[in-house]
XYZ file of C-alpha atoms in Angstrom:
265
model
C -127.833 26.285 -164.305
C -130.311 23.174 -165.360
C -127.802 20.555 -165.305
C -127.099 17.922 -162.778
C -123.351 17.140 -162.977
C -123.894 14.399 -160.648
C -126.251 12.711 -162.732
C -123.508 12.509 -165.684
C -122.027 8.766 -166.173
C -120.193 10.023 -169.270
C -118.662 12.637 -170.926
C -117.878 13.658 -174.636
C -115.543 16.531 -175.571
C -114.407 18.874 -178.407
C -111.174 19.049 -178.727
C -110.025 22.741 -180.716
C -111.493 25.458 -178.235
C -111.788 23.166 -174.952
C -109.202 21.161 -174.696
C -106.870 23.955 -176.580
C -106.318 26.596 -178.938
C -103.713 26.386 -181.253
C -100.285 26.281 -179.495
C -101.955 26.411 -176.094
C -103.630 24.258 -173.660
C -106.791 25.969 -172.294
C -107.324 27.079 -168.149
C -108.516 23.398 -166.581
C -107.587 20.667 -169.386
C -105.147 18.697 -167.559
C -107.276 18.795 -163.977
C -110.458 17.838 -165.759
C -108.928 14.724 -167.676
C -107.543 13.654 -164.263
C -110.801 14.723 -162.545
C -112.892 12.351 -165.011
C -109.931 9.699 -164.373
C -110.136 9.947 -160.650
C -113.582 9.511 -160.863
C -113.965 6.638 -163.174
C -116.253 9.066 -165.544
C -115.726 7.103 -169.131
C -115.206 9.999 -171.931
C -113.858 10.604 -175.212
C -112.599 13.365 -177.139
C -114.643 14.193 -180.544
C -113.375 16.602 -182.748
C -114.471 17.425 -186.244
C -110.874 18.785 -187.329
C -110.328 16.789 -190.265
C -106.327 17.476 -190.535
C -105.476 15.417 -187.814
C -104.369 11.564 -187.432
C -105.213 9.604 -183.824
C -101.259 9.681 -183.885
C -101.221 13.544 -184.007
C -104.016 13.856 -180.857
C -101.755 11.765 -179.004
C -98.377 13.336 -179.245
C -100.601 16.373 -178.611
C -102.112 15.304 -175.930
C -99.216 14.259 -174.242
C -97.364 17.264 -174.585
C -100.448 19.413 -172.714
C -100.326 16.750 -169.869
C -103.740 15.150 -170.868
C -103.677 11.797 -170.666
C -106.169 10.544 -173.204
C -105.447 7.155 -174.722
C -106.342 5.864 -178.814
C -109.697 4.994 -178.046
C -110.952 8.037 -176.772
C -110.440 9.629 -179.918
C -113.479 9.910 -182.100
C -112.598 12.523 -185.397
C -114.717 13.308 -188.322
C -112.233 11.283 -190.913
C -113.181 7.879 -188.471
C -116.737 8.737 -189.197
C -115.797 9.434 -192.843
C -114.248 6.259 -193.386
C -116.860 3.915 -191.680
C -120.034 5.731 -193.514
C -117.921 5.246 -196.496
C -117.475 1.283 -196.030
C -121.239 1.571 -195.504
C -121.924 2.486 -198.985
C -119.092 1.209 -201.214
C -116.762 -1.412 -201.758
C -112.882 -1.552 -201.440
C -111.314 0.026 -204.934
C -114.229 2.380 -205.358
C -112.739 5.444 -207.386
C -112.711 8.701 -205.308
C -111.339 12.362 -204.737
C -110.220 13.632 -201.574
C -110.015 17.861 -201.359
C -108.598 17.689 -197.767
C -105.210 17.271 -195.703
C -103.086 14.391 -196.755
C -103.821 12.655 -193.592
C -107.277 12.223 -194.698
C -106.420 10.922 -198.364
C -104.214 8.536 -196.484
C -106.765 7.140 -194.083
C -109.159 6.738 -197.117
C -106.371 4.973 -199.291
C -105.494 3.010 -196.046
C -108.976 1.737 -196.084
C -109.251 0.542 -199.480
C -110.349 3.538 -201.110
C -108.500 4.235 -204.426
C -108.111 8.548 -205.709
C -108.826 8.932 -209.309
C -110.846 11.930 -209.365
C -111.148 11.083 -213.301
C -113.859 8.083 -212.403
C -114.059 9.267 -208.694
C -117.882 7.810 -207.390
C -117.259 9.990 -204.404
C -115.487 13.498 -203.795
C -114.590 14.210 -199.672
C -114.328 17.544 -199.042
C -112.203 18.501 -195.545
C -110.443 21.476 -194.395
C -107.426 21.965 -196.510
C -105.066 24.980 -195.513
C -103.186 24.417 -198.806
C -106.388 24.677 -201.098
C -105.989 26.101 -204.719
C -107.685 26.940 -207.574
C -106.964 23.675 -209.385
C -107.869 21.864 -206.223
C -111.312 23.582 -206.288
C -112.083 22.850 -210.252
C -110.861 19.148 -209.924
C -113.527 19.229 -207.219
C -116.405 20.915 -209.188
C -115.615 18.181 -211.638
C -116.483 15.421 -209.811
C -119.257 16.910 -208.628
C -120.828 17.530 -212.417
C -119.709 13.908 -212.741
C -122.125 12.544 -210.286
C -119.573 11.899 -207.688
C -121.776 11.828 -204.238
C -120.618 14.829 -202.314
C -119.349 13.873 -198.651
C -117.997 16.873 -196.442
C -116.354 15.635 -193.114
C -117.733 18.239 -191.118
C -119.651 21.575 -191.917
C -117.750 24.115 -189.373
C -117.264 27.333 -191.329
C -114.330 28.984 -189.188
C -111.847 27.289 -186.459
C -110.192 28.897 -183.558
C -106.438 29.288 -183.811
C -103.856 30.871 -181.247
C -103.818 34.022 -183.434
C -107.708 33.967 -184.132
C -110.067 32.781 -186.248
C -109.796 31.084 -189.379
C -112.084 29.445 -192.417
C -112.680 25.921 -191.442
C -114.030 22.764 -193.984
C -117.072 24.295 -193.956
C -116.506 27.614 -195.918
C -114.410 24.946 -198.397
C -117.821 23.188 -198.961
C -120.168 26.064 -199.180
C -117.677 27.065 -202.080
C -118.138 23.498 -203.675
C -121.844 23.396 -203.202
C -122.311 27.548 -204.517
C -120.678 26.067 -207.916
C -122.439 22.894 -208.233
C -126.088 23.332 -207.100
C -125.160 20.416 -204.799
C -125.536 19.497 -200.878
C -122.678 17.938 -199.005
C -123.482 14.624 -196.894
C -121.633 15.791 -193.548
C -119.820 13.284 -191.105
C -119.237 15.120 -188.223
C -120.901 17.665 -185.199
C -124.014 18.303 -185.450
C -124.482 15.180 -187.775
C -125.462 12.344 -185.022
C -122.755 9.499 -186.604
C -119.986 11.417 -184.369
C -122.388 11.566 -181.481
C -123.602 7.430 -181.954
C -119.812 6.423 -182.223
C -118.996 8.565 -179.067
C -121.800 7.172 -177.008
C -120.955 3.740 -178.040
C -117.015 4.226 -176.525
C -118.233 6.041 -173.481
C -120.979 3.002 -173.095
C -123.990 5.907 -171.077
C -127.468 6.838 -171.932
C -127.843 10.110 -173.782
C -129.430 11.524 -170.707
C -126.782 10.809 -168.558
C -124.002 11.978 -170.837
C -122.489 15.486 -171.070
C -121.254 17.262 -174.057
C -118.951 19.529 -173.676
C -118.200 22.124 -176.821
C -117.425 25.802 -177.589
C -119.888 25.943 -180.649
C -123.778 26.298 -180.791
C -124.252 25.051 -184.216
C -122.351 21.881 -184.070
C -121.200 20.768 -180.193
C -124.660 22.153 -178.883
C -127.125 21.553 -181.279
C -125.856 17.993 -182.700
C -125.278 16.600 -178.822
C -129.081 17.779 -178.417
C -130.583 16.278 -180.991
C -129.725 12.904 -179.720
C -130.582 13.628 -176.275
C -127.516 14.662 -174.411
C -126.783 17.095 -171.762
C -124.548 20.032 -172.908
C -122.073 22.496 -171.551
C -120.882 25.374 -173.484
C -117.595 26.846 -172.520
C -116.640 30.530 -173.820
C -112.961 30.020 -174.520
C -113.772 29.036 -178.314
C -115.594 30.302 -180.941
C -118.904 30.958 -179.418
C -119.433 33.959 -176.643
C -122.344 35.124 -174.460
C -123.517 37.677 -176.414
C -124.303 34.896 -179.409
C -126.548 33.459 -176.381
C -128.263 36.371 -176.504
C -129.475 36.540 -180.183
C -132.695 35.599 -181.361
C -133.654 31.279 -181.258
C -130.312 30.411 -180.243
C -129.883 26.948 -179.744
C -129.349 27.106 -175.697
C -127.120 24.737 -173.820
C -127.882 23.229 -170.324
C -125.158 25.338 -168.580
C -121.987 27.761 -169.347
C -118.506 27.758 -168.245
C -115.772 29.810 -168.835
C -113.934 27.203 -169.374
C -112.975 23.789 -167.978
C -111.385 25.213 -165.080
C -114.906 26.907 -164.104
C -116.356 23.264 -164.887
C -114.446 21.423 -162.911
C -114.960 24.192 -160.308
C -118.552 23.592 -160.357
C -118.983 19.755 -160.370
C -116.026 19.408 -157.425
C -118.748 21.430 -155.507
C -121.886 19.697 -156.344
């Protein structure tokens, strides 16, 4: 293992696949949070599910005995939202292919849907996706509408298994249109700046904990942060073994084994 857990000053967590998996709260979750609490280690949870509101984590949270407040919440639509403000001004036209939470938060923050003059189209995971939904989309797109995707993760772990996640919904989009979606979350390094921000450490002294390669792992070490994957998500050891994998600083089975480790060290 290369990483120094007592070095850390800071942590940063996914949430689907560490924290829990559908229904169920993972081996460790509730032990770590307290651990991190006991041991005045700021951290935030940073998840690039685009379905749920801050209100949803919570009640979630508190149900799996995790006691995470508002603030350590950082979620792709919170990125999507303040790149938006970033580029356009309140009443800009757009088109949201997502959950309704997300068309919500936009219209919440000024944002107005009319895919008809739409100067942007969102694109987030949306289990109720149609054909209509998809052409609407397209539309836009052959409209000029600037193509935003809240995160680019392809499947997403469920108690049952696996299923497609935002990013098979945008690879669609962007087959049809010749286009590339602008993405907002993991491995982008917006989620990663907002998250170090809350947590208030260095890169180098900040862990990130994930269960994917391509976005937890790759994204946190782009902008210099110490990772830890666990296996009780979507990636397993033998994708560790295939050719130029991206390779973290240390694995865990899960938090459990984490926690484990760094009460030891």
């Amino acid at each position: 293992m290369l990483l120094d857990l007592t070095a850390i000053r800071g942590v940063v967590m996914d949430i689907d696949g560490v924290l829990w998996r559908g229904s169920e709260v993972l081996p460790g979750a509730p032990e770590f949070i307290a651990f991190l609490r006991r041991r005045a280690i700021p951290f935030v949870l940073a998840s690039n599910n685009s379905t749920r509101t801050i209100a949803d984590y919570l009640t979630i949270c508190a149900n799996f005995n995790l006691a995470v407040d508002a603030d350590q919440i950082v979620s792709s639509p919170l990125v999507t939202v303040d790149e938006l403000r970033r580029s356009y001004p309140p009443g800009t036209p757009i088109y949201v292919l997502g959950a309704q939470s997300l068309a919500d938060l936009l219209v919440s923050s000024g944002f107005v849907i009319d895919p008809s003059t739409a100067k942007a189209l969102i694109v987030g995971l949306d289990t109720s996706l149609t054909y209509e939904k998809l052409t609407i989309a397209l539309r836009c797109l052959l409209n000029g509408a600037e193509f935003i995707g809240t995160n680019a993760d392809a499947t997403l772990p469920i108690a049952d298994g696996m299923a497609p996640g935002a990013g098979s919904m945008i690879a669609a989009l962007e087959r049809a249109s010749g286009r590339t979606a602008r993405l907002m979350g993991k491995p982008q390094p917006a989620m990663f700046q907002v998250a170090l921000r809350r947590i208030g450490s260095l890169p180098a002294q900040s862990l990130m904990i994930g269960d994917r390669l391509d976005t937890d792992i790759d994204g946190a070490q782009q902008v210099g942060m110490r990772t830890a994957l666990v296996l009780c998500g979507v990636a397993t050891r033998a994708d560790l073994l295939l050719p130029n994998t991206i390779q973290p600083d240390a694995v865990f089975e899960d938090l459990r084994d984490l926690l484990n480790r760094w009460s030891h060290q």
